Coordinates of C-alpha atoms and ligand atoms in Angstrom, one line a residue:
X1 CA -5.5 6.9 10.7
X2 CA -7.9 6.4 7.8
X3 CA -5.1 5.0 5.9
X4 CA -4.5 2.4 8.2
X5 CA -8.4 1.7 8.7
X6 CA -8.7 1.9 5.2
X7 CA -6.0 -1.0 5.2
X8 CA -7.9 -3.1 8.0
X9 CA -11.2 -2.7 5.7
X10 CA -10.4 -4.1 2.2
X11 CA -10.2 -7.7 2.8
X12 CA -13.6 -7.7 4.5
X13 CA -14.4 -4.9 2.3
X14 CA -13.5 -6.6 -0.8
X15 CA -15.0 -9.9 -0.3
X16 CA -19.2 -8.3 0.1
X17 CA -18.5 -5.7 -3.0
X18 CA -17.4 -8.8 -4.9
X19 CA -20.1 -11.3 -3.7
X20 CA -22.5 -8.7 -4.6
X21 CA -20.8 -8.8 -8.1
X22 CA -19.9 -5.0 -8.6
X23 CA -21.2 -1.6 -7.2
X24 CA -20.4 -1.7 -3.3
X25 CA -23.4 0.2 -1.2
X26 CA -23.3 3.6 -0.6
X27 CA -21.5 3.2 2.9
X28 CA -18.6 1.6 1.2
X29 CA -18.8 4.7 -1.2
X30 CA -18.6 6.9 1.5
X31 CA -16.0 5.1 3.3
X32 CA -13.9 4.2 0.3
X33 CA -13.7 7.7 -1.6
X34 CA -12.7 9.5 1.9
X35 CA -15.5 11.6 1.8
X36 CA -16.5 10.3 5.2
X37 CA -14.2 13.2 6.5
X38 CA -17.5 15.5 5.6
X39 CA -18.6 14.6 9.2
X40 CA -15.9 17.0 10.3
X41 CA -18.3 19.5 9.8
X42 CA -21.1 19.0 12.3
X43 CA -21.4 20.3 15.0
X44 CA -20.2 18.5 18.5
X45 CA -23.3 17.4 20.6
X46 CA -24.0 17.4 24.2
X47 CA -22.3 15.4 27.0
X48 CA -20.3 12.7 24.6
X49 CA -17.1 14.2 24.0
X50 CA -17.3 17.1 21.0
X51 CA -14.6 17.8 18.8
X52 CA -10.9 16.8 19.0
X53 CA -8.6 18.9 17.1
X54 CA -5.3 17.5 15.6
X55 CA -3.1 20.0 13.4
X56 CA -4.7 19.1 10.3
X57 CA -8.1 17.4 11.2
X58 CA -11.1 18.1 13.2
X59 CA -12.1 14.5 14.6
X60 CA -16.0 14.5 15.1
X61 CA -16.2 12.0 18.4
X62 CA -19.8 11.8 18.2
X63 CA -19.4 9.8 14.6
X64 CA -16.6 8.0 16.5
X65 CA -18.6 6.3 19.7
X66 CA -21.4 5.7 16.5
X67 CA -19.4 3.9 14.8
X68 CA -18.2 2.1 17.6
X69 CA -21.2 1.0 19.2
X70 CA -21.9 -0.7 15.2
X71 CA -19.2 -2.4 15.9
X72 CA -18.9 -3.7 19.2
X73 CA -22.1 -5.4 18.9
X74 CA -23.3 -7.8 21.1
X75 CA -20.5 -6.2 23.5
X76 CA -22.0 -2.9 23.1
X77 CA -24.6 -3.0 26.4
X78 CA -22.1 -5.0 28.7
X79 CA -19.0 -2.6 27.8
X80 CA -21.1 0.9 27.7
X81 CA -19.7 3.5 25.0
X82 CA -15.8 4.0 23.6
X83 CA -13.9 6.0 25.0
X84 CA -12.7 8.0 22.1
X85 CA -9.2 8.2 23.5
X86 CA -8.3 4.8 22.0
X87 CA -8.5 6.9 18.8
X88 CA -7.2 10.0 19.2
X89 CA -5.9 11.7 22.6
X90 CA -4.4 15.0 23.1
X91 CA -0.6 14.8 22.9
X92 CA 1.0 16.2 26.6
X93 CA 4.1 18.3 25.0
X94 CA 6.3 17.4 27.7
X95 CA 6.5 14.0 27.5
X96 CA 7.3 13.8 23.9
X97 CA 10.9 12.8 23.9
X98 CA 11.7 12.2 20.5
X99 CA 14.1 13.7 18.0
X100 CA 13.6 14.7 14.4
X101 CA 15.6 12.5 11.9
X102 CA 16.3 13.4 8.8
X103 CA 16.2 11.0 5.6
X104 CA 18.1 10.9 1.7
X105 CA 16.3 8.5 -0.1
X106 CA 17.9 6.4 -2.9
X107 CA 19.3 7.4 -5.8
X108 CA 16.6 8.2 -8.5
X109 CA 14.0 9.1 -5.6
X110 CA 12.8 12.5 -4.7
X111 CA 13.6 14.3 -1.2
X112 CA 11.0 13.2 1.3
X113 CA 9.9 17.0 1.8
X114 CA 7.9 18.2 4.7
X115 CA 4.5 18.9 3.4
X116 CA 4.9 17.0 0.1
X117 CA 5.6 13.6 1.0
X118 CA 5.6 13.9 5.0
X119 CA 2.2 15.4 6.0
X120 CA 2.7 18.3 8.7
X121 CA 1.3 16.2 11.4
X122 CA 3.2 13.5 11.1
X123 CA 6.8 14.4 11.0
X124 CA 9.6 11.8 11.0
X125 CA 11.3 11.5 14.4
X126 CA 13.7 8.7 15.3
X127 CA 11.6 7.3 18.0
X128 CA 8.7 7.2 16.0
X129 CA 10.5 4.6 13.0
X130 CA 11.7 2.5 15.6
X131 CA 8.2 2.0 17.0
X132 CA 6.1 1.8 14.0
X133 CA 9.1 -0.8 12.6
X134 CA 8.1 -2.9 15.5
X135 CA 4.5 -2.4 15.3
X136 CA 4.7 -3.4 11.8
X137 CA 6.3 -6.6 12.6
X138 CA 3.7 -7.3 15.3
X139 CA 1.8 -10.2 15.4
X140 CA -0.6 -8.7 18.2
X141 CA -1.8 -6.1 15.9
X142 CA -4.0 -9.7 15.3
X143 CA -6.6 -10.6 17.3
X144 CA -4.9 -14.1 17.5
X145 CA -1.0 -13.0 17.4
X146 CA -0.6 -14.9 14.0
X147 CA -0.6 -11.9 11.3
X148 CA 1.5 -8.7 10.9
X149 CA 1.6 -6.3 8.2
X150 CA 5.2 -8.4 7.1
X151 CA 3.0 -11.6 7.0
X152 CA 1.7 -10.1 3.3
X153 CA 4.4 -7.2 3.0
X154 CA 7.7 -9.0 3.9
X155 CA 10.4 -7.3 3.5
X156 CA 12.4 -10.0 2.5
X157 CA 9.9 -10.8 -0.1
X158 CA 10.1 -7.0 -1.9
X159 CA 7.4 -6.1 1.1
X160 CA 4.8 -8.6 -0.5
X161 CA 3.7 -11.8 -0.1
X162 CA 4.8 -13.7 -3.1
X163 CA 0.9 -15.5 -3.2
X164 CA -1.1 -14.7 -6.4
X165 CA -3.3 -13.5 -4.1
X166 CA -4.0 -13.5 -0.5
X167 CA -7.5 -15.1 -0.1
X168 CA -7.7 -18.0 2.3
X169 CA -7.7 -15.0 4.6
X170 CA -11.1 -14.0 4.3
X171 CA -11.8 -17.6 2.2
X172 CA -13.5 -16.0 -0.6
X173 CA -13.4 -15.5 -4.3
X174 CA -12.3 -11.6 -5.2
X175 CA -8.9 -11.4 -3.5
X176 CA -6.4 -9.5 -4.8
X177 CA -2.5 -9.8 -4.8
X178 CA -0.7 -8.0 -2.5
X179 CA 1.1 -5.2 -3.6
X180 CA 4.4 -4.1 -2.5
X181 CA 5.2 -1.2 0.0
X182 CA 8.0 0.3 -1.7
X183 CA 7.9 3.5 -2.4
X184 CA 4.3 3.8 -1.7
X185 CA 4.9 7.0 0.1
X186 CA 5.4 8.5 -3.4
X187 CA 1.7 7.2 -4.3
X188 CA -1.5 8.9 -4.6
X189 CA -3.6 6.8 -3.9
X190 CA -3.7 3.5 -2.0
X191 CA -4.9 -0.1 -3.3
X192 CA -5.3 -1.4 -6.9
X193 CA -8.3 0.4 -7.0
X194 CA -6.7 3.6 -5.1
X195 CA -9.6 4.1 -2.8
X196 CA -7.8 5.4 0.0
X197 CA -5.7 8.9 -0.1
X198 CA -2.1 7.3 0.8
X199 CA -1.0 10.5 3.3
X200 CA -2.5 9.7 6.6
X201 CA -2.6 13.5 7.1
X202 CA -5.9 13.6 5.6
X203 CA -6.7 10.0 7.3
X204 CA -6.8 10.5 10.6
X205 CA -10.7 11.0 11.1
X206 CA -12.5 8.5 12.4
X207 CA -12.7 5.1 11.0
X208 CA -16.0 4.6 9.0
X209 CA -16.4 1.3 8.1
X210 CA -14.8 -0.2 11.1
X211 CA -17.6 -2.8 11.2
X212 CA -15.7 -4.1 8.6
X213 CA -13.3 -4.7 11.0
X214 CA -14.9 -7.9 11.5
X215 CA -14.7 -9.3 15.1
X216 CA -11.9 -7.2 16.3
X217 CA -12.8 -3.2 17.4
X218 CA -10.0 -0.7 17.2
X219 CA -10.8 -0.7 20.7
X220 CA -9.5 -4.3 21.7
X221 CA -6.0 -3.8 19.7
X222 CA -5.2 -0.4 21.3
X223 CA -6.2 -2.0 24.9
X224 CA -3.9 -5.1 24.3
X225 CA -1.3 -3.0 23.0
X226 CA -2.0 -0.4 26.2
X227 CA -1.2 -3.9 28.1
X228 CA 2.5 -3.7 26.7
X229 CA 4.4 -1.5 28.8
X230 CA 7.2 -1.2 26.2
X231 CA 4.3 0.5 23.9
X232 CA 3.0 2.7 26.5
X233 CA 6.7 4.3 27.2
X234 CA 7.0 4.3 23.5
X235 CA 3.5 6.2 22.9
X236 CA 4.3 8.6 25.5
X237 CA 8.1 9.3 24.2
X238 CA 6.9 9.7 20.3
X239 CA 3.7 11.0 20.7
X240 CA 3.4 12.5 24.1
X241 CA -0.1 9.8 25.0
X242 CA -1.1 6.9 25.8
X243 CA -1.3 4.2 23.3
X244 CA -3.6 5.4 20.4
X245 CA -4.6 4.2 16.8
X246 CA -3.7 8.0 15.3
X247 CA -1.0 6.5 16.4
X248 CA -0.4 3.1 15.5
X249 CA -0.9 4.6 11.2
X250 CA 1.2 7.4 11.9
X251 CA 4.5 5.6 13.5
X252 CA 3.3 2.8 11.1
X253 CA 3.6 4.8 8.5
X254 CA 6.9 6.6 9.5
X255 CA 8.2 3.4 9.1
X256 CA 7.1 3.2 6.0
X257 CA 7.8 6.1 4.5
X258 CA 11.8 6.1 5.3
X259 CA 12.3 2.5 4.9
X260 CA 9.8 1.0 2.1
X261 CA 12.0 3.1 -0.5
X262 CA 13.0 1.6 -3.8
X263 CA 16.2 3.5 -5.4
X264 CA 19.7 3.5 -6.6
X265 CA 19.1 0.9 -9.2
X266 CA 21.4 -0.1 -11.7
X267 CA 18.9 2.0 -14.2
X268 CA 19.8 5.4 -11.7
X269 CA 23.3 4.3 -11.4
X270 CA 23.5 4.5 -15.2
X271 CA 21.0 8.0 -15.1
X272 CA 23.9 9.4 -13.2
X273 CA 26.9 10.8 -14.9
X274 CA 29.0 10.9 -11.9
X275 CA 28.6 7.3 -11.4
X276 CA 32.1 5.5 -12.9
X277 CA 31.5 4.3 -16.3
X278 CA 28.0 4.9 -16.2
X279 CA 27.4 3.9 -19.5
X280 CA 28.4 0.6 -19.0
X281 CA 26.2 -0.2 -16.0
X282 CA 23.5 -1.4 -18.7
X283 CA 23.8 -4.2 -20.7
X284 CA 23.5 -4.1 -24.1
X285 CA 19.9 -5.8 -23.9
X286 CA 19.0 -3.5 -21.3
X287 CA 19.2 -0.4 -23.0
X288 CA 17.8 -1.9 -26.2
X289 CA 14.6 -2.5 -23.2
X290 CA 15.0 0.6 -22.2
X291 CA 14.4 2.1 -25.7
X292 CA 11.7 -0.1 -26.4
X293 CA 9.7 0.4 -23.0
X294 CA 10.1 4.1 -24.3
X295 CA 12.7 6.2 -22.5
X296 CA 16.3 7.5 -23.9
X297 CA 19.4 6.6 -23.6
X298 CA 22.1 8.8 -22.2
X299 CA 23.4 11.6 -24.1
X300 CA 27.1 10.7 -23.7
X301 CA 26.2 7.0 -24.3
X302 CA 27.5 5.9 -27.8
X303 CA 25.5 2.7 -28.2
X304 CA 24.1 2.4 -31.6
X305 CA 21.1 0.4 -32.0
X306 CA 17.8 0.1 -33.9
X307 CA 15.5 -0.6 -31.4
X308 CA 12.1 2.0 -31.7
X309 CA 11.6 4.2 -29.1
X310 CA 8.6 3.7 -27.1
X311 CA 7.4 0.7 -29.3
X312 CA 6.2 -1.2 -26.2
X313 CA 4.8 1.9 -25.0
X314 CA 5.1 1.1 -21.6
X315 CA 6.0 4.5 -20.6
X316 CA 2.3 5.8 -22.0
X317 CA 1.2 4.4 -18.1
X318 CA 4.8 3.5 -16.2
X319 CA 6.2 6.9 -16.2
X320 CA 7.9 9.4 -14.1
X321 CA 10.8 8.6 -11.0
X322 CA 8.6 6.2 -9.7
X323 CA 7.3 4.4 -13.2
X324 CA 3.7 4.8 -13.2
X325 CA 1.6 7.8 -13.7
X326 CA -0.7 6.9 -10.5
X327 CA -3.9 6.7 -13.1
X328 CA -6.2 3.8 -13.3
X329 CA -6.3 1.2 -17.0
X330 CA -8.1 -1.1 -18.2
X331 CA -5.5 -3.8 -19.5
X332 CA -8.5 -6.6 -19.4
X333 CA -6.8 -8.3 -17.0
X334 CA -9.5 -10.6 -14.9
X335 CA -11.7 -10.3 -18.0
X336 CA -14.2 -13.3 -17.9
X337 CA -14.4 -13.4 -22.0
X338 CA -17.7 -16.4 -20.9
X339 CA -19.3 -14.4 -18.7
X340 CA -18.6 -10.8 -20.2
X341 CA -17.4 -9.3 -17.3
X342 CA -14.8 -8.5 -14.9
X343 CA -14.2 -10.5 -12.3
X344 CA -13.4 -7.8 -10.2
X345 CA -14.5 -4.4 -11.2
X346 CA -11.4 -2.5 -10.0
X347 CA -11.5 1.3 -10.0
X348 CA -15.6 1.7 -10.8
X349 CA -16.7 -0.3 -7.8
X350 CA -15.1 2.5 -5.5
X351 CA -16.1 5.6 -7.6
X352 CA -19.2 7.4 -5.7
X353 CA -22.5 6.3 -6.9
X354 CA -23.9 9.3 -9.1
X355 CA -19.8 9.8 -10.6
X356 CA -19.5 6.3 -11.5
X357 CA -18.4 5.6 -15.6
X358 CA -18.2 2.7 -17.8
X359 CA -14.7 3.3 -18.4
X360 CA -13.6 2.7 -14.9
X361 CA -14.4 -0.8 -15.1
X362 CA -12.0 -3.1 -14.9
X363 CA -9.3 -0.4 -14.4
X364 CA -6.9 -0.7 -11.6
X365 CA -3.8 1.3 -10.5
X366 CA -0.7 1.3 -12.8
X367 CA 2.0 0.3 -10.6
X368 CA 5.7 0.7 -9.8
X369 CA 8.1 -1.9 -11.4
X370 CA 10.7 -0.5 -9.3
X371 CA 11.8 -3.8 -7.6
X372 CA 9.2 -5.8 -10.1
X373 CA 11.6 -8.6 -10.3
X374 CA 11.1 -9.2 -6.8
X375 CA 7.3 -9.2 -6.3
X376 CA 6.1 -11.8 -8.7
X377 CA 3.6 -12.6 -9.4
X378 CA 1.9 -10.1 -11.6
X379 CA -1.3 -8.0 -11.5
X380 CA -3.6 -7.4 -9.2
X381 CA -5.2 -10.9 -9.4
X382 CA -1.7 -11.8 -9.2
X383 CA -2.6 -14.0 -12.9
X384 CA 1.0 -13.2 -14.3
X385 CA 3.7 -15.4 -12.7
X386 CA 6.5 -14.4 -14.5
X387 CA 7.8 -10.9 -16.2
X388 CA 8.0 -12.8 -19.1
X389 CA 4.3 -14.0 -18.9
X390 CA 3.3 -10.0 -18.6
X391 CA 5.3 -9.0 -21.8
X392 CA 3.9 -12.1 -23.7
X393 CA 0.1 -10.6 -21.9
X394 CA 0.8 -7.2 -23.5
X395 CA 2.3 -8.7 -26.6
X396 CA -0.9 -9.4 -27.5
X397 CA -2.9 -6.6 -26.9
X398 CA -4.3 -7.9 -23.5
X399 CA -8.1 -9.2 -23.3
X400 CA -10.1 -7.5 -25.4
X401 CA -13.2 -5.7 -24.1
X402 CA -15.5 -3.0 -24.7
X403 CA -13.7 -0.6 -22.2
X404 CA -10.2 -1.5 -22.8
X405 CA -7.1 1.2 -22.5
X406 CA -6.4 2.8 -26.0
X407 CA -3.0 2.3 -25.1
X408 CA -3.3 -1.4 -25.2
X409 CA -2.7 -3.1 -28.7
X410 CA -1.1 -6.1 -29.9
X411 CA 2.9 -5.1 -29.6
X412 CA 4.4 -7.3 -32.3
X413 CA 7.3 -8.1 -30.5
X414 CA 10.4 -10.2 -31.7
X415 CA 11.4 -12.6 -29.1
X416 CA 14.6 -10.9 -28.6
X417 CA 12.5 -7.6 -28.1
X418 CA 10.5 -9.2 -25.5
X419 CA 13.9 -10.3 -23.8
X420 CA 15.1 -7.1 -23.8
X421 CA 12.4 -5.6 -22.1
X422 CA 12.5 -8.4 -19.2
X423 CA 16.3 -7.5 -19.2
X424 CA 15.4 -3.9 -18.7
X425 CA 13.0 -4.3 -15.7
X426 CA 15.6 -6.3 -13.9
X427 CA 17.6 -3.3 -14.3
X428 CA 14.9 -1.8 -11.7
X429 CA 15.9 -3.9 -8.4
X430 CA 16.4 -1.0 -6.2
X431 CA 19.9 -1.2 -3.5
X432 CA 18.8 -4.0 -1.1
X433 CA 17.0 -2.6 2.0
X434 CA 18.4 -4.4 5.4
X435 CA 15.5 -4.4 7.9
X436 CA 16.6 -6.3 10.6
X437 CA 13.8 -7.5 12.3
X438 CA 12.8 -5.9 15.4
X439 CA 13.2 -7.5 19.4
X440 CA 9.1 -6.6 20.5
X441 CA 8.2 -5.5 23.8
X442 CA 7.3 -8.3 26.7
X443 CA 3.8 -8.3 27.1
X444 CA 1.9 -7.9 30.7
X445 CA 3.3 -11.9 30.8
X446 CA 7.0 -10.9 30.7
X447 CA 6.7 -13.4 27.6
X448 CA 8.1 -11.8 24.0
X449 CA 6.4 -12.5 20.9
X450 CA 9.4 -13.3 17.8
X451 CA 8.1 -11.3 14.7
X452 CA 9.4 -13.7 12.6
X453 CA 6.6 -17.0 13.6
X454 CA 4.0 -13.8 11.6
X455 CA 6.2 -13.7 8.0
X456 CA 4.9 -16.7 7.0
X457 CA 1.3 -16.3 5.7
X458 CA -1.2 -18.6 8.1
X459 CA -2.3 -22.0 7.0
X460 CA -5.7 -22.1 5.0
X461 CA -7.6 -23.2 8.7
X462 CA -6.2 -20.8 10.7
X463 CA -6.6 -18.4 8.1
X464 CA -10.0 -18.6 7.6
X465 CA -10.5 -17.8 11.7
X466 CA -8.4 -14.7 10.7
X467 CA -11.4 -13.8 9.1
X468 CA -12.0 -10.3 9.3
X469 CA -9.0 -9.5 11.8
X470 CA -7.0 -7.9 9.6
X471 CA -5.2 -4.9 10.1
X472 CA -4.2 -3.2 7.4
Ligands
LIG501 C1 -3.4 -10.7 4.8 C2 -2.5 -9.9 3.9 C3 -2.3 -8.5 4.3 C4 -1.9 -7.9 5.5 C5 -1.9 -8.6 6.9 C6 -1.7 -6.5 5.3 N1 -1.8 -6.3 3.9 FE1 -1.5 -4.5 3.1 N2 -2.3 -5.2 1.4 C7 -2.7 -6.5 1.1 C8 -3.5 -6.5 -0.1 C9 -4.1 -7.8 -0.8 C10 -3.5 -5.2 -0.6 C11 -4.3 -4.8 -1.9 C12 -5.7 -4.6 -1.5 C13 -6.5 -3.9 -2.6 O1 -6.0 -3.3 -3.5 O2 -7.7 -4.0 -2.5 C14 -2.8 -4.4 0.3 C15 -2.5 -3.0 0.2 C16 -1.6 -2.3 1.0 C17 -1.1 -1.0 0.7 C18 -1.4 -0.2 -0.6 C19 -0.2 -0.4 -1.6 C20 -0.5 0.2 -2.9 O3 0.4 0.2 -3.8 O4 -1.6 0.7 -3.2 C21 -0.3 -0.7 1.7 C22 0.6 0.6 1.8 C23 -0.3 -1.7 2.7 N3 -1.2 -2.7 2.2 C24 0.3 -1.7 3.9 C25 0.0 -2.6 4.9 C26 0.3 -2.4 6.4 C27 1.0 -1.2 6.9 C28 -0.2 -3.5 7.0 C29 -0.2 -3.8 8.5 C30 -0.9 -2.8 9.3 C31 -0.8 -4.4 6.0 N4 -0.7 -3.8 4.8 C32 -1.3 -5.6 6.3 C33 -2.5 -7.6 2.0 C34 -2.2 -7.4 3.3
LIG502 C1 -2.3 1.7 -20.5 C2 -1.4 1.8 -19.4 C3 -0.3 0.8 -19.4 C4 0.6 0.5 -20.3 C5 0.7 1.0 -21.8 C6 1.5 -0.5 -19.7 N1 1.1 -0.8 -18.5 FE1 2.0 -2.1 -17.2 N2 0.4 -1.9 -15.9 C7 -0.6 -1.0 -16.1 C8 -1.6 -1.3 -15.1 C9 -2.9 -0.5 -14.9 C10 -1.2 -2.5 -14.4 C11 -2.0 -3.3 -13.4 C12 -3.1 -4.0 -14.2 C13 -4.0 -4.9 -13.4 O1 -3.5 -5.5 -12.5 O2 -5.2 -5.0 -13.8 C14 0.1 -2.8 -15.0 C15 0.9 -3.9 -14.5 C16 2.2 -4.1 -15.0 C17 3.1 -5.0 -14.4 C18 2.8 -5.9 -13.1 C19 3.1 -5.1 -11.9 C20 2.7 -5.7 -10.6 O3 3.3 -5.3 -9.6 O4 1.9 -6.6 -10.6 C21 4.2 -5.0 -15.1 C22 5.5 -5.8 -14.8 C23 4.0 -4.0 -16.1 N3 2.8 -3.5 -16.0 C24 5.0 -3.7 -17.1 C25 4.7 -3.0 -18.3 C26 5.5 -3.0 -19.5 C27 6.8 -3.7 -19.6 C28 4.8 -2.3 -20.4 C29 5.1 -2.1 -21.8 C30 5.2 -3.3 -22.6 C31 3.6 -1.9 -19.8 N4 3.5 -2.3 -18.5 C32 2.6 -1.1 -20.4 C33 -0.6 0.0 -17.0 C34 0.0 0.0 -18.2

């Protein structure tokens, strides 16, 4: 659950840390570094509800109705405490209905194994994709029916937006882009500055900075989603309860997790041996990028060339199946040379105060470029429009500053090497992903909602009353 709270937070999040120019209070510490699940520990207190207990997670409920009566404000006296069961409810094993389903990701991607990449309480059942696909196409996640997670993570888009980045939402300064959903199942963290763990196994405590939820409480979504019969049979079928938000992130996630995969590129078509004339699936120019962003070619592939190995170095950060080594680098990217400083302080702003170091600022997640020819544009200010305007940025050695990545240094490129590499990264598109988008269930109305009027990001107006309303 904390991963999608953490999700519904950052815009809201984001805009005070920036506004207050870098640090973030100690509650967005505590809320951002997970450590809030510490309240697991205390003990459960007279006649509010006490402890809830999920496979993996002890859910304190007194934190819960706290945090709730924070957040539902002015409503607080008329409405009287939360019931906790909007969170969390106990599943009745009878009901569930739902059947396990088993998933091969692409070509090039590791097994989704149960425990690795599938946390123990969330196991993938067929029911369960189905529903979170149509709760992540689901404009009424919103408090006014206009924004779904595929409004900033479209499919069709490589699960982004294609905005530099996606302020106008919030209508402040600091926004960052958005980043794709491929293949974050694979990640370690979540966000550019990884402050949220990315298996909602260990997120499913209470939400802690739900205030930040602006003007809508977890409350008022999982009542107008009780209102949808189609989501109550659903609930009960997967989950065996009612309409929850444990379960809203954990079918959301399912969904996720077997869909958002990026794989069987012509790169892992060309990997494979089996594959017919493998060695051919390259270009030339490709595998002269391939050398150069520093991995090898095939051992049975007789293309002679002089490229150097590793000479970009790009596989110093974007190694491994999934190309990045989940770590957090300075590139100097949002450097204000005039000011001296970052404009957003990544990485450090989300490190607890008391462990916080220099050399976090400005550092932000190294991420995939599976499918990076689809999800321009570029960093996480989204400053880079092209993948030839990123090569050309680490050409040069990126902005210099006093905490920059050791790894970053002018390249000396030729122009053809530069090509190459651009060549190479095209190699990356992953075999297209068909999400058909899904028919969502008639509300208390009778009336439908079409997912597709949310895939298109709001106008600047009605984005700004979106303010806070974010679910992420
Ligand atoms: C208004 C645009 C917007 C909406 C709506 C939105 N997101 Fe995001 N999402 C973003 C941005 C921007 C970030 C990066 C934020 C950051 O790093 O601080 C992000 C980050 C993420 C990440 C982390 C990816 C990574 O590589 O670290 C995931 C996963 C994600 N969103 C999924 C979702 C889901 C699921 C929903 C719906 C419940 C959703 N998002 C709704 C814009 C949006
Ligand atoms: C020192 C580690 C490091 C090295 C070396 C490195 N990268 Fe990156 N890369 C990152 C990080 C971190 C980001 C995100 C930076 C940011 O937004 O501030 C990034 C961003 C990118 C992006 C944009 C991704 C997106 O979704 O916005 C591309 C493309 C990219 N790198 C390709 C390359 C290539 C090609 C090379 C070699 C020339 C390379 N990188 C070398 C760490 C590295």
């Amino acid at each position: 659950m904390k991963r999608l709270l953490s999700r519904i937070v950052p815009f809201a999040l984001a805009a005070p840390l920036f506004l207050a120019g870098c640090g973030g209070s100690g509650k967005e510490d505590t809320a951002t570094t997970g450590t809030a699940e510490k309240a697991q520990d205390q003990p459960a207190k007279g006649d509010i509800p006490g402890k809830s207990v999920t496979p993996d997670q002890v859910i304190d409920t007194n934190k819960v109705v706290d945090v709730v009566k924070g957040e539902v404000k002015g409503g607080e006296s008329t409405k009287g405490p939360s019931r906790t069961d909007h969170l969390f409810a106990y599943p009745d094993a009878k009901l569930i209905k739902d059947e396990p389903l088993e998933i091969e990701p692409p070509r090039g991607l590791p097994p989704l194994a149960a425990n690795v990449y599938v946390p123990a309480s969330n196991p993938v059942t067929k029911g369960k994709v189905e529903l979170g696909k149509q709760l992540y196409f689901e404009p009424r996640v919103s408090k006014n029916g206009t924004v779904s997670c595929a409004t900033c993570h479209n499919p069709e888009k490589g699960w982004t937006d294609g905005l530099m980045t996606s302020t106008g939402i919030f209508g402040q300064k600091g926004g960052r882009n958005a980043p794709t959903v491929l293949n974050t199942v694979y990640g370690r963290s979540m966000f550019w500055d990884g402050r949220a763990p990315s298996l909602e196994g260990q997120s499913q405590g209470p939400p802690q900075n739900s205030i930040e939820m602006g003007e809508q409480s977890y409350e008022e979504i999982v009542d107008r989603l009780r209102a949808i019969p189609g989501y109550k049979e659903q609930f009960k079928n997967v989950f065996g309860t009612d309409v929850t938000l444990d379960g809203v992130a954990k079918a959301i996630a399912t969904f996720e997790r077997v869909t958002a995969l990026s794989g069987g590129s012509a790169f892992d078509k060309y990997q494979n041996s089996e594959a017919p004339d493998h060695n051919k699936i390259l270009s030339e120019s490709q595998k002269r990028g391939l050398i150069l962003f520093g991995l090898q070619l095939n051992g049975d592939d007789d293309y002679k060339t002089d490229a150097v190995r590793g000479k970009a170095s790009c596989t110093k950060c974007h190694a491994g199946f999934n190309f990045t080594d989940e770590q957090f680098h300075n590139l100097g990217v949002g450097w204000d040379a005039k000011q001296g400083a970052f404009k957003d302080p990544g990485r450090w702003a989300v490190t607890a105060v008391g462990a916080k170091n220099t050399m976090e600022l400005g550092s932000f997640k190294t991420p995939t470029c599976r499918d990076i020819a689809k999800t321009a544009p570029y960093m996480h200010d989204g400053s880079e429009p092209t993948l030839e305007a990123v090569i050309e940025y680490y050409d040069r050695g990126g902005n210099a500053n006093a905490t920059l990545d050791k790894d970053i240094k002018p390249l000396k490129l030729t122009k053809q090497e530069k090509a190459d590499l651009v060549e190479f990264m095209k190699a990356l598109t992953g075999t297209p992903i068909a999400v058909a988008l899904p028919t969502l269930p008639p509300g208390p109305d009778g009336k439908t909602v079409d997912p597709k009027s949310a895939l298109t990001p709001p106008s600047k107006s009605t984005a700004m009353d979106m303010h806070g309303l974010i679910v992420r």
